[in-house]
C-alpha cells in the first residue's frame, strides 16, 4: 500500500462530512477549513486529516511518502460538469466576426456556430478527435480539474454522434480522472433539416437514442432549449425518451433568452440546468422545489458578452449553485476552472468561498459524483490540488491571470501527464 502524508498545510480547504451531497443558500457562504493541517492518503483514498498540533499516530512508516506543504493551500480538485471538449478545429474566425459586430445568433444564421463545428467534425477521423481532446484534457487537469463531463452534439447525424460518443468512451477508458458522457444530439437543428425539424427530432428519438443505449455510450442526455434550437416541449420529449434508456437529463437553459429550459428541466427532474443568464423569479421558485442543480458557465457569458446570470440572487433565495467551464470552440474556448471562479467573483459578486463550493462539491453533484469527489472527506478519492505559496484562498480568484497551482493529485498520484 502506498501512503502519503502531507504536512504543514497552511490551510486545508473544503473538509466535509461524508453525507454532505451539496451546499445551498447560506451554507455556500462558508467553507470548512483547517489551518496548519495534515492530510493522510492511502492508495487512492483520503483516510484522515488533522492539525499539526495533533500529529497522526502512524504506526508503520514504511512506504510512507511525506510532502511538506509549508505556505501552501490544499483543496479538492475542481469538477467540471459541463464541457464540449471533443471537437474538430477552432472557430477563431467567428470570434473575429463578433469583434467586428456580428452576434452569436447572426453567425449561426449564416452557417457558423454549432453547424460549423458539426461540418468539421463529420469529416474528422476518430483518432484525430481523440488526440486533440487529450491535449485539451491534459491542460485542464494541470489547471486543477479532477473530474469532467463531456458532451456530444457536434455530430448531428447518427454516424457522427456515435463517432463522438465513441471518442468520449475511449477518453473515459484512458484518462485518470472520471468522465461522464452526455448525448447532446439536440444541440442544433442540422442545416439539412431546417425545413423539417420534426424529422430530426424523430431521428434523435428513434435512431440515435437506441443505438447509443445499445453501445452504452452515454450517462446523460442534454438539450439546447433556446429560440431557433429546441422548444421546451421538444426538450421534454427528447429528455423523457432519453430517460427510457436510463439517461439522466440535463438542459442548456435560459442562455440567450427566458425561454423555458429551466422549467422543462425541473419537470423531468434533470440533474442540472446550465447557463441561466435569463433566469427570472419563476425559475428560481421552481428550482427551490427540486433536486436540480443550477449551473452557471461564466466562460461562455464572458466570451459572448452575455448579461450576467443572477448568481447571488439564486444563492440568496436559498438555492445551491455550481460552476462549470462549458469548454467549447464557439462560446468558451477555455476549460480553466480558476478563471471561471475568478469571473464569478469579479463580475457576479460571488465570494471566494461561494465559488469554491460551486466548483467542487456542487459541480460534483451536477455530475452525479459527490459521493466520491468534490470535498476533502475520509473515504472519498484523493483528488486534490496543492497550490503554490499563496497568502490565502481569496488570492486564487484575486490573482486571476496567474497559475497558482503547484501539483495536482489524481486518485492519490501526482499528475504528470496522460
Ligand atoms: O454551451 N449553448 C449551446 N452550446 C454551447 C455553444 C456551442 C458552440 O457555439 O459551439 C454552449 O455555449
Ligand atoms: Fe454547453
Short mmCIF file of C-alpha atoms and ligand atoms in Angstrom, two decimals:
data_model
loop_
_atom_site.label_atom_id
_atom_site.label_comp_id
_atom_site.label_asym_id
_atom_site.label_seq_id
_atom_site.Cartn_x
_atom_site.Cartn_y
_atom_site.Cartn_z
CA UNK A 1 0.00 0.00 0.00
CA UNK A 2 1.24 3.46 -0.87
CA UNK A 3 0.74 6.06 1.84
CA UNK A 4 1.14 9.81 1.59
CA UNK A 5 1.23 12.29 4.42
CA UNK A 6 1.04 15.94 3.51
CA UNK A 7 2.21 18.08 6.40
CA UNK A 8 2.38 21.78 7.32
CA UNK A 9 -0.57 22.63 5.07
CA UNK A 10 -1.21 26.33 5.54
CA UNK A 11 -4.94 25.70 5.05
CA UNK A 12 -6.80 22.51 4.18
CA UNK A 13 -9.94 23.61 2.36
CA UNK A 14 -13.40 22.08 1.89
CA UNK A 15 -13.38 19.41 4.58
CA UNK A 16 -16.82 17.85 4.80
CA UNK A 17 -18.71 15.02 6.41
CA UNK A 18 -19.41 12.16 4.02
CA UNK A 19 -23.17 12.78 3.87
CA UNK A 20 -22.96 16.36 2.56
CA UNK A 21 -24.03 15.98 -1.09
CA UNK A 22 -24.20 19.69 -1.97
CA UNK A 23 -24.49 23.04 -0.22
CA UNK A 24 -27.16 25.65 -0.76
CA UNK A 25 -28.17 29.18 0.27
CA UNK A 26 -26.30 30.48 3.31
CA UNK A 27 -24.33 27.23 3.60
CA UNK A 28 -22.49 28.34 0.46
CA UNK A 29 -21.03 31.35 2.28
CA UNK A 30 -18.79 29.18 4.42
CA UNK A 31 -16.13 26.75 3.53
CA UNK A 32 -14.89 24.49 6.32
CA UNK A 33 -11.11 24.58 6.59
CA UNK A 34 -8.32 23.59 8.96
CA UNK A 35 -5.28 25.83 9.36
CA UNK A 36 -1.80 24.32 9.87
CA UNK A 37 -3.04 20.88 8.90
CA UNK A 38 -2.00 17.44 7.69
CA UNK A 39 -3.75 15.12 5.26
CA UNK A 40 -3.25 11.35 5.03
CA UNK A 41 -3.87 9.26 1.92
CA UNK A 42 -3.74 5.51 1.37
CA UNK A 43 -3.52 4.39 -2.25
CA UNK A 44 -6.28 6.32 -3.96
CA UNK A 45 -8.34 7.27 -0.93
CA UNK A 46 -8.35 10.08 1.64
CA UNK A 47 -8.12 8.47 5.09
CA UNK A 48 -7.82 11.27 7.63
CA UNK A 49 -6.75 14.80 8.39
CA UNK A 50 -5.97 16.90 11.43
CA UNK A 51 -3.97 19.85 12.74
CA UNK A 52 -0.20 19.79 13.17
CA UNK A 53 -0.52 20.02 16.97
CA UNK A 54 -2.36 16.71 16.82
CA UNK A 55 0.02 14.61 14.72
CA UNK A 56 -1.44 11.34 13.37
CA UNK A 57 -0.46 8.17 15.18
CA UNK A 58 1.28 6.43 12.33
CA UNK A 59 2.48 3.01 13.43
CA UNK A 60 4.03 1.93 10.17
CA UNK A 61 6.27 4.47 8.44
CA UNK A 62 7.34 2.11 5.67
CA UNK A 63 6.14 3.09 2.20
CA UNK A 64 5.17 6.48 3.55
CA UNK A 65 5.83 9.46 1.32
CA UNK A 66 5.89 12.75 3.23
CA UNK A 67 5.20 16.01 1.41
CA UNK A 68 5.87 19.34 3.08
CA UNK A 69 3.19 21.86 2.01
CA UNK A 70 4.53 24.78 4.05
CA UNK A 71 2.82 28.01 2.95
CA UNK A 72 0.52 26.19 0.54
CA UNK A 73 -3.20 25.53 0.43
CA UNK A 74 -4.71 22.13 -0.30
CA UNK A 75 -8.17 21.94 -1.82
CA UNK A 76 -10.18 19.34 -3.71
CA UNK A 77 -9.72 19.30 -7.48
CA UNK A 78 -12.47 21.05 -9.44
CA UNK A 79 -15.23 19.02 -11.03
CA UNK A 80 -16.22 20.36 -14.43
CA UNK A 81 -19.79 19.21 -15.03
CA UNK A 82 -20.26 20.84 -18.46
CA UNK A 83 -17.82 20.63 -21.37
CA UNK A 84 -17.83 20.06 -25.11
CA UNK A 85 -14.12 19.24 -25.11
CA UNK A 86 -14.27 16.85 -28.12
CA UNK A 87 -14.36 18.98 -31.25
CA UNK A 88 -12.66 19.46 -34.59
CA UNK A 89 -10.85 22.66 -35.44
CA UNK A 90 -11.44 26.02 -33.85
CA UNK A 91 -13.74 28.93 -34.58
CA UNK A 92 -11.49 31.96 -34.16
CA UNK A 93 -12.78 33.45 -37.40
CA UNK A 94 -16.25 33.68 -35.80
CA UNK A 95 -14.58 35.29 -32.81
CA UNK A 96 -13.19 37.96 -35.11
CA UNK A 97 -16.61 38.33 -36.78
CA UNK A 98 -18.10 39.01 -33.36
CA UNK A 99 -15.41 41.56 -32.53
CA UNK A 100 -16.42 43.24 -35.77
CA UNK A 101 -20.03 43.43 -34.68
CA UNK A 102 -21.92 40.24 -35.60
CA UNK A 103 -23.89 38.48 -32.85
CA UNK A 104 -23.68 34.76 -31.97
CA UNK A 105 -27.18 34.35 -33.45
CA UNK A 106 -26.23 36.15 -36.70
CA UNK A 107 -23.14 33.99 -37.11
CA UNK A 108 -25.21 30.85 -36.54
CA UNK A 109 -27.80 32.04 -39.08
CA UNK A 110 -25.15 32.28 -41.79
CA UNK A 111 -23.94 28.71 -41.28
CA UNK A 112 -21.46 29.34 -38.49
CA UNK A 113 -21.88 28.25 -34.90
CA UNK A 114 -22.67 24.71 -33.91
CA UNK A 115 -23.36 23.63 -37.51
CA UNK A 116 -19.89 24.88 -38.49
CA UNK A 117 -18.30 22.64 -35.83
CA UNK A 118 -20.55 19.77 -36.95
CA UNK A 119 -19.34 20.07 -40.54
CA UNK A 120 -15.73 19.95 -39.36
CA UNK A 121 -16.35 17.02 -37.03
CA UNK A 122 -18.21 14.95 -39.61
CA UNK A 123 -15.06 15.00 -41.75
CA UNK A 124 -12.64 14.22 -38.92
CA UNK A 125 -11.10 10.91 -38.05
CA UNK A 126 -11.77 9.42 -34.61
CA UNK A 127 -8.06 9.24 -33.79
CA UNK A 128 -7.54 12.93 -34.54
CA UNK A 129 -10.56 13.91 -32.43
CA UNK A 130 -9.24 11.75 -29.62
CA UNK A 131 -5.73 13.22 -29.73
CA UNK A 132 -6.95 16.81 -29.85
CA UNK A 133 -9.27 16.20 -26.89
CA UNK A 134 -6.50 14.51 -24.89
CA UNK A 135 -4.26 17.56 -25.38
CA UNK A 136 -7.03 19.80 -24.01
CA UNK A 137 -7.79 17.43 -21.14
CA UNK A 138 -4.12 17.30 -20.15
CA UNK A 139 -4.14 21.08 -19.91
CA UNK A 140 -7.29 21.28 -17.78
CA UNK A 141 -6.09 18.60 -15.36
CA UNK A 142 -2.92 20.66 -14.83
CA UNK A 143 -5.25 23.61 -14.17
CA UNK A 144 -6.92 21.63 -11.40
CA UNK A 145 -9.81 19.71 -12.96
CA UNK A 146 -10.19 16.26 -11.40
CA UNK A 147 -13.47 15.08 -12.97
CA UNK A 148 -15.06 16.03 -16.27
CA UNK A 149 -18.33 15.73 -18.15
CA UNK A 150 -18.08 15.65 -21.95
CA UNK A 151 -20.94 16.16 -24.40
CA UNK A 152 -21.51 15.02 -27.93
CA UNK A 153 -23.52 17.42 -30.09
CA UNK A 154 -21.10 18.37 -32.86
CA UNK A 155 -22.06 15.28 -34.82
CA UNK A 156 -25.74 15.94 -35.57
CA UNK A 157 -26.05 12.77 -37.67
CA UNK A 158 -26.35 9.20 -36.42
CA UNK A 159 -22.84 8.26 -37.57
CA UNK A 160 -21.14 11.42 -36.35
CA UNK A 161 -22.88 11.41 -32.94
CA UNK A 162 -21.82 7.79 -32.48
CA UNK A 163 -18.29 8.72 -33.56
CA UNK A 164 -18.13 11.49 -30.96
CA UNK A 165 -19.50 9.29 -28.20
CA UNK A 166 -17.04 6.52 -29.07
CA UNK A 167 -14.24 9.06 -28.77
CA UNK A 168 -15.62 10.06 -25.35
CA UNK A 169 -15.74 6.38 -24.35
CA UNK A 170 -12.12 5.96 -25.37
CA UNK A 171 -11.21 9.05 -23.34
CA UNK A 172 -13.06 7.56 -20.36
CA UNK A 173 -11.02 4.38 -20.63
CA UNK A 174 -7.67 6.12 -20.96
CA UNK A 175 -7.51 9.13 -18.67
CA UNK A 176 -7.02 9.03 -14.91
CA UNK A 177 -9.95 11.29 -13.98
CA UNK A 178 -13.60 10.19 -14.02
CA UNK A 179 -15.59 11.08 -17.13
CA UNK A 180 -19.35 11.37 -17.59
CA UNK A 181 -20.62 11.15 -21.17
CA UNK A 182 -23.58 13.18 -22.33
CA UNK A 183 -25.58 12.68 -25.52
CA UNK A 184 -26.40 16.13 -26.96
CA UNK A 185 -27.84 15.22 -30.36
CA UNK A 186 -30.33 18.03 -29.69
CA UNK A 187 -27.63 20.71 -29.83
CA UNK A 188 -28.86 22.33 -33.07
CA UNK A 189 -31.12 21.55 -35.98
CA UNK A 190 -28.76 20.44 -38.78
CA UNK A 191 -28.96 22.61 -41.91
CA UNK A 192 -30.42 19.77 -43.99
CA UNK A 193 -33.36 19.51 -41.53
CA UNK A 194 -34.01 23.27 -41.44
CA UNK A 195 -37.43 22.87 -43.04
CA UNK A 196 -38.25 19.59 -41.33
CA UNK A 197 -37.20 19.82 -37.70
CA UNK A 198 -39.65 17.07 -36.75
CA UNK A 199 -37.68 14.59 -38.85
CA UNK A 200 -34.50 15.43 -36.92
CA UNK A 201 -36.25 15.01 -33.56
CA UNK A 202 -37.57 11.64 -34.76
CA UNK A 203 -34.03 10.68 -35.79
CA UNK A 204 -32.79 11.51 -32.28
CA UNK A 205 -35.56 9.56 -30.58
CA UNK A 206 -36.00 6.62 -32.92
CA UNK A 207 -32.44 6.02 -34.12
CA UNK A 208 -29.78 7.82 -32.15
CA UNK A 209 -31.00 7.01 -28.63
CA UNK A 210 -31.46 3.25 -29.22
CA UNK A 211 -28.03 2.97 -30.89
CA UNK A 212 -26.36 4.89 -28.08
CA UNK A 213 -28.09 2.81 -25.43
CA UNK A 214 -27.14 -0.40 -27.23
CA UNK A 215 -23.44 0.52 -27.08
CA UNK A 216 -23.80 2.06 -23.58
CA UNK A 217 -22.20 5.26 -24.80
CA UNK A 218 -23.87 7.86 -22.57
CA UNK A 219 -24.76 8.60 -18.96
CA UNK A 220 -26.77 11.76 -19.61
CA UNK A 221 -28.99 13.28 -22.26
CA UNK A 222 -28.93 17.06 -22.81
CA UNK A 223 -30.90 19.51 -25.00
CA UNK A 224 -30.13 23.10 -26.02
CA UNK A 225 -33.51 24.66 -25.17
CA UNK A 226 -33.50 28.02 -26.96
CA UNK A 227 -35.22 30.05 -29.63
CA UNK A 228 -34.13 28.63 -33.05
CA UNK A 229 -32.84 25.47 -31.35
CA UNK A 230 -35.28 23.25 -29.39
CA UNK A 231 -38.57 24.33 -27.77
CA UNK A 232 -39.44 23.46 -24.15
CA UNK A 233 -41.93 20.82 -25.37
CA UNK A 234 -39.36 19.25 -27.68
CA UNK A 235 -36.84 19.39 -24.83
CA UNK A 236 -39.18 17.47 -22.53
CA UNK A 237 -39.99 14.92 -25.23
CA UNK A 238 -36.33 14.22 -26.00
CA UNK A 239 -35.30 14.08 -22.34
CA UNK A 240 -38.12 11.67 -21.45
CA UNK A 241 -37.14 9.49 -24.42
CA UNK A 242 -33.57 9.52 -23.05
CA UNK A 243 -34.85 8.53 -19.61
CA UNK A 244 -36.49 5.47 -21.16
CA UNK A 245 -32.94 4.34 -21.95
CA UNK A 246 -31.68 5.20 -18.47
CA UNK A 247 -30.11 8.53 -19.44
CA UNK A 248 -30.37 11.22 -16.75
CA UNK A 249 -31.47 14.63 -18.02
CA UNK A 250 -29.57 17.91 -18.31
CA UNK A 251 -30.61 21.14 -20.07
CA UNK A 252 -28.85 24.10 -21.70
CA UNK A 253 -31.31 26.64 -20.35
CA UNK A 254 -32.02 30.36 -20.37
CA UNK A 255 -28.74 31.27 -22.12
CA UNK A 256 -29.92 33.74 -24.78
CA UNK A 257 -33.48 34.39 -23.59
CA UNK A 258 -36.02 33.42 -20.95
CA UNK A 259 -37.30 30.50 -22.99
CA UNK A 260 -38.46 27.78 -20.62
CA UNK A 261 -35.47 25.45 -20.33
CA UNK A 262 -35.30 25.56 -16.54
CA UNK A 263 -38.99 24.73 -16.10
CA UNK A 264 -38.65 21.92 -18.65
CA UNK A 265 -35.61 20.57 -16.77
CA UNK A 266 -37.31 20.71 -13.38
CA UNK A 267 -40.37 18.99 -14.83
CA UNK A 268 -38.33 15.97 -15.89
CA UNK A 269 -36.20 16.03 -12.74
CA UNK A 270 -32.99 16.99 -14.56
CA UNK A 271 -29.79 16.63 -12.52
CA UNK A 272 -28.74 20.10 -13.69
CA UNK A 273 -29.85 23.11 -15.73
CA UNK A 274 -26.95 25.09 -17.13
CA UNK A 275 -26.16 28.67 -18.30
CA UNK A 276 -29.07 30.63 -16.66
CA UNK A 277 -28.27 34.18 -17.80
CA UNK A 278 -32.00 34.88 -18.28
CA UNK A 279 -33.32 33.14 -15.16
CA UNK A 280 -36.21 35.05 -13.54
CA UNK A 281 -38.34 34.67 -10.40
CA UNK A 282 -40.42 31.75 -11.71
CA UNK A 283 -37.32 29.68 -12.47
CA UNK A 284 -35.86 30.38 -9.03
CA UNK A 285 -39.16 29.35 -7.43
CA UNK A 286 -39.31 26.11 -9.45
CA UNK A 287 -35.69 25.23 -8.62
CA UNK A 288 -36.40 25.67 -4.90
CA UNK A 289 -38.79 22.74 -5.05
CA UNK A 290 -36.48 20.45 -7.00
CA UNK A 291 -33.29 18.40 -6.73
CA UNK A 292 -31.98 20.07 -9.89
CA UNK A 293 -28.62 21.84 -9.62
CA UNK A 294 -28.41 25.28 -11.26
CA UNK A 295 -25.04 25.55 -13.02
CA UNK A 296 -23.55 28.81 -14.26
CA UNK A 297 -20.95 28.87 -17.04
CA UNK A 298 -19.03 32.14 -16.63
CA UNK A 299 -16.65 31.44 -19.53
CA UNK A 300 -19.45 31.45 -22.11
CA UNK A 301 -21.12 34.59 -20.76
CA UNK A 302 -17.72 36.32 -20.64
CA UNK A 303 -16.70 35.26 -24.14
CA UNK A 304 -20.05 36.09 -25.77
CA UNK A 305 -20.63 39.27 -23.73
CA UNK A 306 -23.94 37.94 -22.38
CA UNK A 307 -25.66 39.51 -19.37
CA UNK A 308 -24.60 38.07 -16.02
CA UNK A 309 -26.78 35.33 -14.53
CA UNK A 310 -28.44 36.34 -11.22
CA UNK A 311 -25.99 34.13 -9.33
CA UNK A 312 -26.07 35.96 -5.99
CA UNK A 313 -29.83 36.23 -6.12
CA UNK A 314 -30.15 32.47 -6.62
CA UNK A 315 -27.97 31.80 -3.59
CA UNK A 316 -29.83 34.40 -1.52
CA UNK A 317 -33.07 32.65 -2.47
CA UNK A 318 -31.66 29.52 -0.81
CA UNK A 319 -30.59 27.63 -3.93
CA UNK A 320 -27.39 25.67 -4.42
CA UNK A 321 -25.21 26.84 -7.31
CA UNK A 322 -22.48 25.14 -9.32
CA UNK A 323 -19.86 26.47 -11.73
CA UNK A 324 -18.56 24.71 -14.84
CA UNK A 325 -16.45 25.78 -17.81
CA UNK A 326 -18.56 24.92 -20.91
CA UNK A 327 -15.20 24.39 -22.69
CA UNK A 328 -16.12 24.51 -26.41
CA UNK A 329 -14.85 26.15 -29.62
CA UNK A 330 -17.76 28.57 -30.08
CA UNK A 331 -18.62 30.16 -26.76
CA UNK A 332 -15.92 29.24 -24.21
CA UNK A 333 -12.55 28.19 -25.63
CA UNK A 334 -11.16 27.64 -22.13
CA UNK A 335 -11.61 24.95 -19.52
CA UNK A 336 -9.66 26.78 -16.85
CA UNK A 337 -11.83 26.49 -13.74
CA UNK A 338 -9.63 29.00 -11.88
CA UNK A 339 -10.65 31.58 -14.46
CA UNK A 340 -14.34 30.58 -14.21
CA UNK A 341 -14.19 31.15 -10.44
CA UNK A 342 -12.43 34.49 -10.90
CA UNK A 343 -15.10 35.70 -13.35
CA UNK A 344 -17.85 34.61 -10.94
CA UNK A 345 -16.18 36.60 -8.14
CA UNK A 346 -15.17 39.66 -10.16
CA UNK A 347 -18.25 40.05 -12.33
CA UNK A 348 -21.07 38.28 -10.50
CA UNK A 349 -20.06 39.32 -7.00
CA UNK A 350 -19.76 35.83 -5.54
CA UNK A 351 -17.34 35.33 -2.65
CA UNK A 352 -14.25 33.10 -2.89
CA UNK A 353 -15.97 30.67 -0.50
CA UNK A 354 -19.09 30.54 -2.67
CA UNK A 355 -17.13 29.86 -5.87
CA UNK A 356 -15.07 27.09 -4.28
CA UNK A 357 -18.26 25.41 -3.03
CA UNK A 358 -19.75 25.89 -6.51
CA UNK A 359 -16.77 24.46 -8.41
CA UNK A 360 -16.01 21.47 -6.18
CA UNK A 361 -18.85 19.87 -4.18
CA UNK A 362 -21.78 21.33 -6.12
CA UNK A 363 -20.36 20.55 -9.56
CA UNK A 364 -19.60 17.03 -8.33
CA UNK A 365 -23.33 16.77 -7.53
CA UNK A 366 -24.21 18.11 -11.00
CA UNK A 367 -22.36 15.14 -12.50
CA UNK A 368 -23.51 12.52 -10.00
CA UNK A 369 -20.10 12.22 -8.36
CA UNK A 370 -20.50 13.87 -4.97
CA UNK A 371 -20.26 10.51 -3.18
CA UNK A 372 -16.62 10.21 -4.20
CA UNK A 373 -15.37 13.63 -5.28
CA UNK A 374 -15.76 17.32 -4.51
CA UNK A 375 -14.54 17.55 -0.92
CA UNK A 376 -11.77 16.52 1.43
CA UNK A 377 -13.59 13.67 3.15
CA UNK A 378 -12.25 10.39 4.53
CA UNK A 379 -13.41 7.66 2.16
CA UNK A 380 -13.53 9.92 -0.89
CA UNK A 381 -10.98 9.74 -3.71
CA UNK A 382 -7.70 11.56 -3.14
CA UNK A 383 -8.14 14.15 -5.91
CA UNK A 384 -6.70 17.43 -4.69
CA UNK A 385 -4.68 20.49 -5.60
CA UNK A 386 -1.58 21.78 -3.82
CA UNK A 387 -1.23 25.47 -4.58
CA UNK A 388 1.96 27.47 -4.90
CA UNK A 389 2.82 29.57 -1.85
CA UNK A 390 -0.11 31.96 -1.53
CA UNK A 391 -1.37 34.14 1.29
CA UNK A 392 -4.99 32.98 1.40
CA UNK A 393 -7.72 31.22 -0.57
CA UNK A 394 -9.03 34.58 -1.81
CA UNK A 395 -5.70 35.09 -3.59
CA UNK A 396 -6.75 32.49 -6.18
CA UNK A 397 -9.65 34.44 -7.80
CA UNK A 398 -7.86 37.72 -7.00
CA UNK A 399 -4.71 36.93 -8.99
CA UNK A 400 -6.88 35.76 -11.89
CA UNK A 401 -4.17 35.67 -14.53
CA UNK A 402 -1.58 33.68 -12.61
CA UNK A 403 -1.14 29.95 -12.48
CA UNK A 404 -1.21 29.29 -8.75
CA UNK A 405 -1.31 25.51 -8.89
CA UNK A 406 1.84 23.64 -7.97
CA UNK A 407 0.69 20.00 -8.01
CA UNK A 408 -2.46 18.09 -8.84
CA UNK A 409 -3.10 14.65 -7.30
CA UNK A 410 -5.49 12.25 -9.00
CA UNK A 411 -6.52 9.12 -7.13
CA UNK A 412 -3.57 9.54 -4.80
CA UNK A 413 -0.93 10.01 -7.51
CA UNK A 414 0.73 13.22 -8.57
CA UNK A 415 -0.47 14.01 -12.09
CA UNK A 416 2.41 14.04 -14.57
CA UNK A 417 0.56 13.56 -17.87
CA UNK A 418 -1.78 11.11 -19.58
O1 LIG B 1 -22.93 25.73 -24.22
N1 LIG B 1 -25.31 26.79 -25.85
C1 LIG B 1 -25.09 25.89 -26.64
N2 LIG B 1 -23.97 25.23 -26.80
C2 LIG B 1 -22.69 25.73 -26.50
C3 LIG B 1 -22.15 26.54 -27.60
C4 LIG B 1 -21.60 25.65 -28.58
C5 LIG B 1 -20.99 26.30 -29.76
O2 LIG B 1 -21.16 27.51 -30.04
O3 LIG B 1 -20.31 25.54 -30.42
C6 LIG B 1 -22.70 26.44 -25.18
O4 LIG B 1 -22.46 27.65 -25.08
FE1 LIG B 2 -22.69 23.95 -23.40
#
